[in-house]
PDB file of C-alpha atoms in Angstrom:
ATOM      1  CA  UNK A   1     -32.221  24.538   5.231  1.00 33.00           C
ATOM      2  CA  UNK A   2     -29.673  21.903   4.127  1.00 35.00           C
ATOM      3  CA  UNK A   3     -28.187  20.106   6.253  1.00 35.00           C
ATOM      4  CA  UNK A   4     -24.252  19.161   6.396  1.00 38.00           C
ATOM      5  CA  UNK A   5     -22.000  17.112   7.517  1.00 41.00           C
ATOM      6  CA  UNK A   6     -18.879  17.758   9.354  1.00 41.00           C
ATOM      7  CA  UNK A   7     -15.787  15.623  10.475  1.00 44.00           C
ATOM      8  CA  UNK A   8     -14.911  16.189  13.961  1.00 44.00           C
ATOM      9  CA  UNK A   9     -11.654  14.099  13.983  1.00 48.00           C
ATOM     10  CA  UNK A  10      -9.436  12.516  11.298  1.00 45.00           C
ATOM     11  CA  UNK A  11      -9.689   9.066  12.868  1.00 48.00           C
ATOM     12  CA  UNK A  12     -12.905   8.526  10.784  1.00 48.00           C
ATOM     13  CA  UNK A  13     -11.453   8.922   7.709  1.00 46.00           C
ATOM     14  CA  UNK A  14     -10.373   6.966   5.099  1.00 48.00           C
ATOM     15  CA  UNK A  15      -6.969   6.776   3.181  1.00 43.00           C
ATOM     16  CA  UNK A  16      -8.841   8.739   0.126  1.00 43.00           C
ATOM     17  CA  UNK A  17     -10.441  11.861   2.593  1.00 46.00           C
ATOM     18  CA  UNK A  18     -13.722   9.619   2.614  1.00 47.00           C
ATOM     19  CA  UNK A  19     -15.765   8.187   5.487  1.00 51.00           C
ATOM     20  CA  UNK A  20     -17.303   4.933   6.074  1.00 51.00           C
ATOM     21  CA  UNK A  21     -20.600   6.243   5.040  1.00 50.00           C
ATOM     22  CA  UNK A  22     -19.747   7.771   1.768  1.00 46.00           C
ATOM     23  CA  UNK A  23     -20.449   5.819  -1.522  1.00 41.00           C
ATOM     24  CA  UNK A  24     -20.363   8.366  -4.024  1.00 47.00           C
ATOM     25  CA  UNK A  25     -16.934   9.174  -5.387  1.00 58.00           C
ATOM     26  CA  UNK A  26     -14.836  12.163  -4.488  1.00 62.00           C
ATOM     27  CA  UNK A  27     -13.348  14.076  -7.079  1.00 69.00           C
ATOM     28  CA  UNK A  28      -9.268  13.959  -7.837  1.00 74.00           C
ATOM     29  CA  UNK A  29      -8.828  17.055  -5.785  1.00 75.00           C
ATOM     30  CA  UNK A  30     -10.867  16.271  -3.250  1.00 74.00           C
ATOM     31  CA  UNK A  31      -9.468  12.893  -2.874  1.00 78.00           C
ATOM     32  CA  UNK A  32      -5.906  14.011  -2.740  1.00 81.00           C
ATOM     33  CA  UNK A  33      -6.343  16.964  -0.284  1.00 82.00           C
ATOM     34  CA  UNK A  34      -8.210  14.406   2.028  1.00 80.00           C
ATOM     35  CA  UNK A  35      -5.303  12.052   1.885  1.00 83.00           C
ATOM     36  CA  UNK A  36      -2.817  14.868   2.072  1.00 83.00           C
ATOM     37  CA  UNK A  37      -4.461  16.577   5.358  1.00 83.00           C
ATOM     38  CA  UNK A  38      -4.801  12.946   7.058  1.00 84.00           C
ATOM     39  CA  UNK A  39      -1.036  12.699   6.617  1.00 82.00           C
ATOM     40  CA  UNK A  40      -0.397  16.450   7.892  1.00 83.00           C
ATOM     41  CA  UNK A  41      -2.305  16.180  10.682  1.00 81.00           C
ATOM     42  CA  UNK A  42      -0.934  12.529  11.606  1.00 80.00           C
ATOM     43  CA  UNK A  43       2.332  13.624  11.135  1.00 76.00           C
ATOM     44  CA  UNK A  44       1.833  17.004  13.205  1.00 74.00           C
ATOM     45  CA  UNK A  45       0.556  14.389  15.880  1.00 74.00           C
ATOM     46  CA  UNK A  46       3.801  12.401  15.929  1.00 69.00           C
ATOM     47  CA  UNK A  47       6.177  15.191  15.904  1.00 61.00           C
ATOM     48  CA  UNK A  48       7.677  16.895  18.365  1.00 56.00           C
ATOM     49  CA  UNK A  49      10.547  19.177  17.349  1.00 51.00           C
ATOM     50  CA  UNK A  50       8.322  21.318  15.053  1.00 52.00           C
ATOM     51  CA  UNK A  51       4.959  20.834  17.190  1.00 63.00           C
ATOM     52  CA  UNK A  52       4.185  24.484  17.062  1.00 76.00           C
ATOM     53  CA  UNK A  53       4.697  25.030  13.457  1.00 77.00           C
ATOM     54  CA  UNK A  54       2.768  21.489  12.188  1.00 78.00           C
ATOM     55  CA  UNK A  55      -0.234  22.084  14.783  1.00 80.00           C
ATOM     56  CA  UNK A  56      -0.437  25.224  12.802  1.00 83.00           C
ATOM     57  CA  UNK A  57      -0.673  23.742   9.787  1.00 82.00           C
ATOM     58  CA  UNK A  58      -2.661  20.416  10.702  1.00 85.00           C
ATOM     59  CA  UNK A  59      -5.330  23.088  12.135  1.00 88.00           C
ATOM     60  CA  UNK A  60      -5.649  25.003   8.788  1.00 90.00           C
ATOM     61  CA  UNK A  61      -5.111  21.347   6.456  1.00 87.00           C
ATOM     62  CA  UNK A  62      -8.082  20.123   9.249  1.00 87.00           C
ATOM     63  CA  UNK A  63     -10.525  23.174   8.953  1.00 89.00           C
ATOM     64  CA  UNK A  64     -10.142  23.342   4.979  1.00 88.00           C
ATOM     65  CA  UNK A  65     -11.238  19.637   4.816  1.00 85.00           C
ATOM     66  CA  UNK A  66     -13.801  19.967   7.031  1.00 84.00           C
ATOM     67  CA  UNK A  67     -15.300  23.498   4.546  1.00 83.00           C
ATOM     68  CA  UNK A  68     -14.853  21.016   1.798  1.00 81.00           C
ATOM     69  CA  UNK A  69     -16.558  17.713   3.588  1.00 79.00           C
ATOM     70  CA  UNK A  70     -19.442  20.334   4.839  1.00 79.00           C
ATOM     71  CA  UNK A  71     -19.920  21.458   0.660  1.00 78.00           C
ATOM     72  CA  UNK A  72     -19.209  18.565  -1.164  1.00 73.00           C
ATOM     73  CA  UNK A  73     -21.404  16.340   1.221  1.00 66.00           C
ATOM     74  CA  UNK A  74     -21.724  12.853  -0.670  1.00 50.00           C
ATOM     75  CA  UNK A  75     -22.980  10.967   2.458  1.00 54.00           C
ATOM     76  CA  UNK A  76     -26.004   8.385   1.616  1.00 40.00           C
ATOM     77  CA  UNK A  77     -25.757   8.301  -2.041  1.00 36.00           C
ATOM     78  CA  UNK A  78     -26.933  11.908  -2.398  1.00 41.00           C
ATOM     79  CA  UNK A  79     -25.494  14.897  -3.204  1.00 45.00           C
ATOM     80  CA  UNK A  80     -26.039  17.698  -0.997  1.00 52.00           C
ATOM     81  CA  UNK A  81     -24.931  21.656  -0.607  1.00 51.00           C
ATOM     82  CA  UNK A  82     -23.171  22.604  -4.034  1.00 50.00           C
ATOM     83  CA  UNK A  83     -22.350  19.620  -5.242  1.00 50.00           C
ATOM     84  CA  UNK A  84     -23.854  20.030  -8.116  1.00 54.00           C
ATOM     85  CA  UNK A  85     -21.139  22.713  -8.559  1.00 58.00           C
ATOM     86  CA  UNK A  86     -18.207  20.198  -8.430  1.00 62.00           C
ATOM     87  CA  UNK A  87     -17.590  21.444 -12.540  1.00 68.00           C
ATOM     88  CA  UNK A  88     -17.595  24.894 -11.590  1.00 78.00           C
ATOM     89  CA  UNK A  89     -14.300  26.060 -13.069  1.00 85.00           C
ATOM     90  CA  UNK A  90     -13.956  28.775 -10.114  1.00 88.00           C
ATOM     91  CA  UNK A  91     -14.130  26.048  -7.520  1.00 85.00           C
ATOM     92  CA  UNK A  92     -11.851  23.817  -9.592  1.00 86.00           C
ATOM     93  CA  UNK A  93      -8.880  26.144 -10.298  1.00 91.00           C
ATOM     94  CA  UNK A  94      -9.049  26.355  -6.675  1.00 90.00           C
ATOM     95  CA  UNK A  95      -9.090  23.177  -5.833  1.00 88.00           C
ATOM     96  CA  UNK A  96      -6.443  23.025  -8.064  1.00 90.00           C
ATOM     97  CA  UNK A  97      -4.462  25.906  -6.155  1.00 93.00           C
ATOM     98  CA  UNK A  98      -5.183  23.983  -3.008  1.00 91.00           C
ATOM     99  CA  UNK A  99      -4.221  20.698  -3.633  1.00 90.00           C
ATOM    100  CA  UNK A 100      -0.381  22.089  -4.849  1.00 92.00           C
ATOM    101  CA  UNK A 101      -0.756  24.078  -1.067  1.00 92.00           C
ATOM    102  CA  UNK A 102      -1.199  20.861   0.394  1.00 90.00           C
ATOM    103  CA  UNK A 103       1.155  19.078  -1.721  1.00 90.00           C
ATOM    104  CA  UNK A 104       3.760  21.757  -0.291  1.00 90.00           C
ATOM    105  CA  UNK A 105       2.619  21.745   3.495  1.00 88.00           C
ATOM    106  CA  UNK A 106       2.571  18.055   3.157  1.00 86.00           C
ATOM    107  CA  UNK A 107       6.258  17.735   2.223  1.00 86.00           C
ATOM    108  CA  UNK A 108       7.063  20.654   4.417  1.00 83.00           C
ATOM    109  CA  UNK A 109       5.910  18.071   7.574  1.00 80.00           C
ATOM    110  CA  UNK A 110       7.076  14.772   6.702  1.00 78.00           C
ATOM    111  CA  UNK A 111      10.360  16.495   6.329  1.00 74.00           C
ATOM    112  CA  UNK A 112      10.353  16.978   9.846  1.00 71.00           C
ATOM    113  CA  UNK A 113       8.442  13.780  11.141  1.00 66.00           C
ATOM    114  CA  UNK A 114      10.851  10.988   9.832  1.00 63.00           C
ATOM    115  CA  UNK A 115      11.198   8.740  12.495  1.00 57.00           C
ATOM    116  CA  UNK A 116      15.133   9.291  12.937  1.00 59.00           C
ATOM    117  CA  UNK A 117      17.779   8.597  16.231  1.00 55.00           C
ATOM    118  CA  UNK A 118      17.901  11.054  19.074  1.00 54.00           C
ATOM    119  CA  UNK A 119      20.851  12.937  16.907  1.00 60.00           C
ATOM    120  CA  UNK A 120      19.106  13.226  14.065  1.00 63.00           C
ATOM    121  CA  UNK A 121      15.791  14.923  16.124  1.00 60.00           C
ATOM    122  CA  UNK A 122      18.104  17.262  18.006  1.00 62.00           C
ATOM    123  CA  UNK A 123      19.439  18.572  14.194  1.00 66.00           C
ATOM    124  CA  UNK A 124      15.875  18.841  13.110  1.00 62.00           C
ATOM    125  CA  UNK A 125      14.950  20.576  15.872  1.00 62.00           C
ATOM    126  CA  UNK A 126      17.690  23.208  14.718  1.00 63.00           C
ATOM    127  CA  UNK A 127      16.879  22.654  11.183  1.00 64.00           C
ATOM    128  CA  UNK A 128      12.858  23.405  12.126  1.00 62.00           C
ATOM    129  CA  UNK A 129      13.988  27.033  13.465  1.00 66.00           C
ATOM    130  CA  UNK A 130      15.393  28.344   9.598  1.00 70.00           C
ATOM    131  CA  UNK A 131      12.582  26.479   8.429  1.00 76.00           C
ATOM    132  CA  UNK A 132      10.618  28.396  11.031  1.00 81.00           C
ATOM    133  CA  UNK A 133       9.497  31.186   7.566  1.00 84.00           C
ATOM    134  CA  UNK A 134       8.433  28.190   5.078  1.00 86.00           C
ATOM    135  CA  UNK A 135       5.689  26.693   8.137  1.00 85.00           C
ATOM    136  CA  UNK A 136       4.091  30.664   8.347  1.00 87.00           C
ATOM    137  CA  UNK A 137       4.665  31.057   4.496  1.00 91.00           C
ATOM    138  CA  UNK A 138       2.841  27.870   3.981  1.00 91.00           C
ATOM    139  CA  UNK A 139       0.064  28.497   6.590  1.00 91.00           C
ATOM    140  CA  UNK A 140      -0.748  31.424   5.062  1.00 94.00           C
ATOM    141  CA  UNK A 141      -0.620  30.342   1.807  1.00 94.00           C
ATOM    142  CA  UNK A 142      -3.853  27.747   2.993  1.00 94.00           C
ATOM    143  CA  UNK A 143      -5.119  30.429   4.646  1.00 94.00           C
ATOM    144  CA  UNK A 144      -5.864  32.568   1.430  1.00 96.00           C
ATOM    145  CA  UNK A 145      -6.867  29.878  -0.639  1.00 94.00           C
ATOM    146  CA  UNK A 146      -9.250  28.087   2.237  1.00 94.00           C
ATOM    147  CA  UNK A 147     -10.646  32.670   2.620  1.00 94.00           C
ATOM    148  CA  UNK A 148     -11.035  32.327  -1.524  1.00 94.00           C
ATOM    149  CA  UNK A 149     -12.924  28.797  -1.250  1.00 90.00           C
ATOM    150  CA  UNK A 150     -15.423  29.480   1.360  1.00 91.00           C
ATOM    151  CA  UNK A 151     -16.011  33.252  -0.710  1.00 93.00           C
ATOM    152  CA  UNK A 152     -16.385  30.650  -4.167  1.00 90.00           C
ATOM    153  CA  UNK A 153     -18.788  28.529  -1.911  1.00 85.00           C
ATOM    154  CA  UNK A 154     -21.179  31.043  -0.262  1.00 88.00           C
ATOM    155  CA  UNK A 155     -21.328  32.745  -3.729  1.00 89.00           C
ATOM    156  CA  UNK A 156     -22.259  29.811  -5.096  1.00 84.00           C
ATOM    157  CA  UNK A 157     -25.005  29.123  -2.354  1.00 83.00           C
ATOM    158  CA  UNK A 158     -26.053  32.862  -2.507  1.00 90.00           C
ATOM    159  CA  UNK A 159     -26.619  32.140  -6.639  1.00 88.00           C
ATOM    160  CA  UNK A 160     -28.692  28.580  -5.801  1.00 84.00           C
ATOM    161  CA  UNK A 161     -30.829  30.262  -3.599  1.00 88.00           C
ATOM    162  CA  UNK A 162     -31.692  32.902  -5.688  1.00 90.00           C
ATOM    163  CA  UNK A 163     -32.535  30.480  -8.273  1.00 88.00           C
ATOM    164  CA  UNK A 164     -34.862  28.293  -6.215  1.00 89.00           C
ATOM    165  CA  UNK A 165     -36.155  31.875  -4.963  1.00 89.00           C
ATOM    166  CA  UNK A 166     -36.990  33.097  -8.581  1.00 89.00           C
ATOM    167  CA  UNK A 167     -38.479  29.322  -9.451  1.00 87.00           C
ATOM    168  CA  UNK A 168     -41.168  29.182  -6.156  1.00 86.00           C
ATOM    169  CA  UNK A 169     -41.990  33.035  -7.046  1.00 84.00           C
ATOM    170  CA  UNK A 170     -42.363  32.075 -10.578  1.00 82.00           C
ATOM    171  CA  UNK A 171     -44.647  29.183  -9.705  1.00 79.00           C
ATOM    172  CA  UNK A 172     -47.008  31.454  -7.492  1.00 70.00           C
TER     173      UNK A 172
END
């Protein structure tokens, strides 16, 4: 069984998504929706008018970078669980599709977590209510895509093992 490795918290990470342990490079996607979930989930951390809505969103942004640290595992200098897959052209067009997600849910919360006088908090706070459709609109937009990734990933583990299955029978 392969092991994997998971990131409990965001404090760990780096400004690209990586860890102090990784030394092989990310890909562009990867490195931007690492980036782009630190800054969701620091900015759902320092807001408080919209805390319901950008917890929401920090917790999906958190989970989908955690599916992707777990498959695209690069600690040590060796790549591990699928990511020998990274040029897969299923699991980039949804990368793709995911990093324009988080590019949206990213602007969505620094919108509301500009540092700002007490005024300008009370508005948002009004502001955060209409915007109240655009936070579940954008949640569940993550929520498909992270469904359609971790369907893309288990396929593609389901497919490895076969292989490896059909090359130890083969050898026998």
């Amino acid at each position: 069984m392969a092991t994997a490795n998971r990131t409990e918290s965001t404090d760990d990470l780096k400004a690209d998504g990586s860890t102090p342990g990784d030394v092989v490079e990310l890909n562009p996607y990867q490195r931007d929706i690492y980036a782009m979930s630190k800054v969701i989930v620091e900015s759902a951390r320092t807001t408080q008018t919209t805390n319901i809505f950008c917890a929401a969103l920090a917790k999906r942004v958190f989970s989908i970078s955690n599916t992707l640290r777990t498959y695209f595992d690069t600690r040590g200098g060796v790549s591990i669980n699928g990511a020998n897959f990274v040029n897969d052209s299923s699991i980039i067009e949804c990368l793709s599709e995911l990093e324009a997600a988080m590019r949206s849910a990213c602007a969505l919360v620094e919108h509301f977590c500009k540092p700002e006088k007490w005024t300008g908090k009370a508005l948002r706070a009004l502001k955060a209510q209409s915007y109240q459709r655009e936070f579940v609109n954008c949640e569940a937009w993550l929520a498909e895509l992270e469904t359609r990734l971790a369907r893309i990933i288990l396929l593609k583990f389901l497919l490895e093992k076969e292989q490896i299955d059909q090359a130890s029978h083969e050898e026998i």
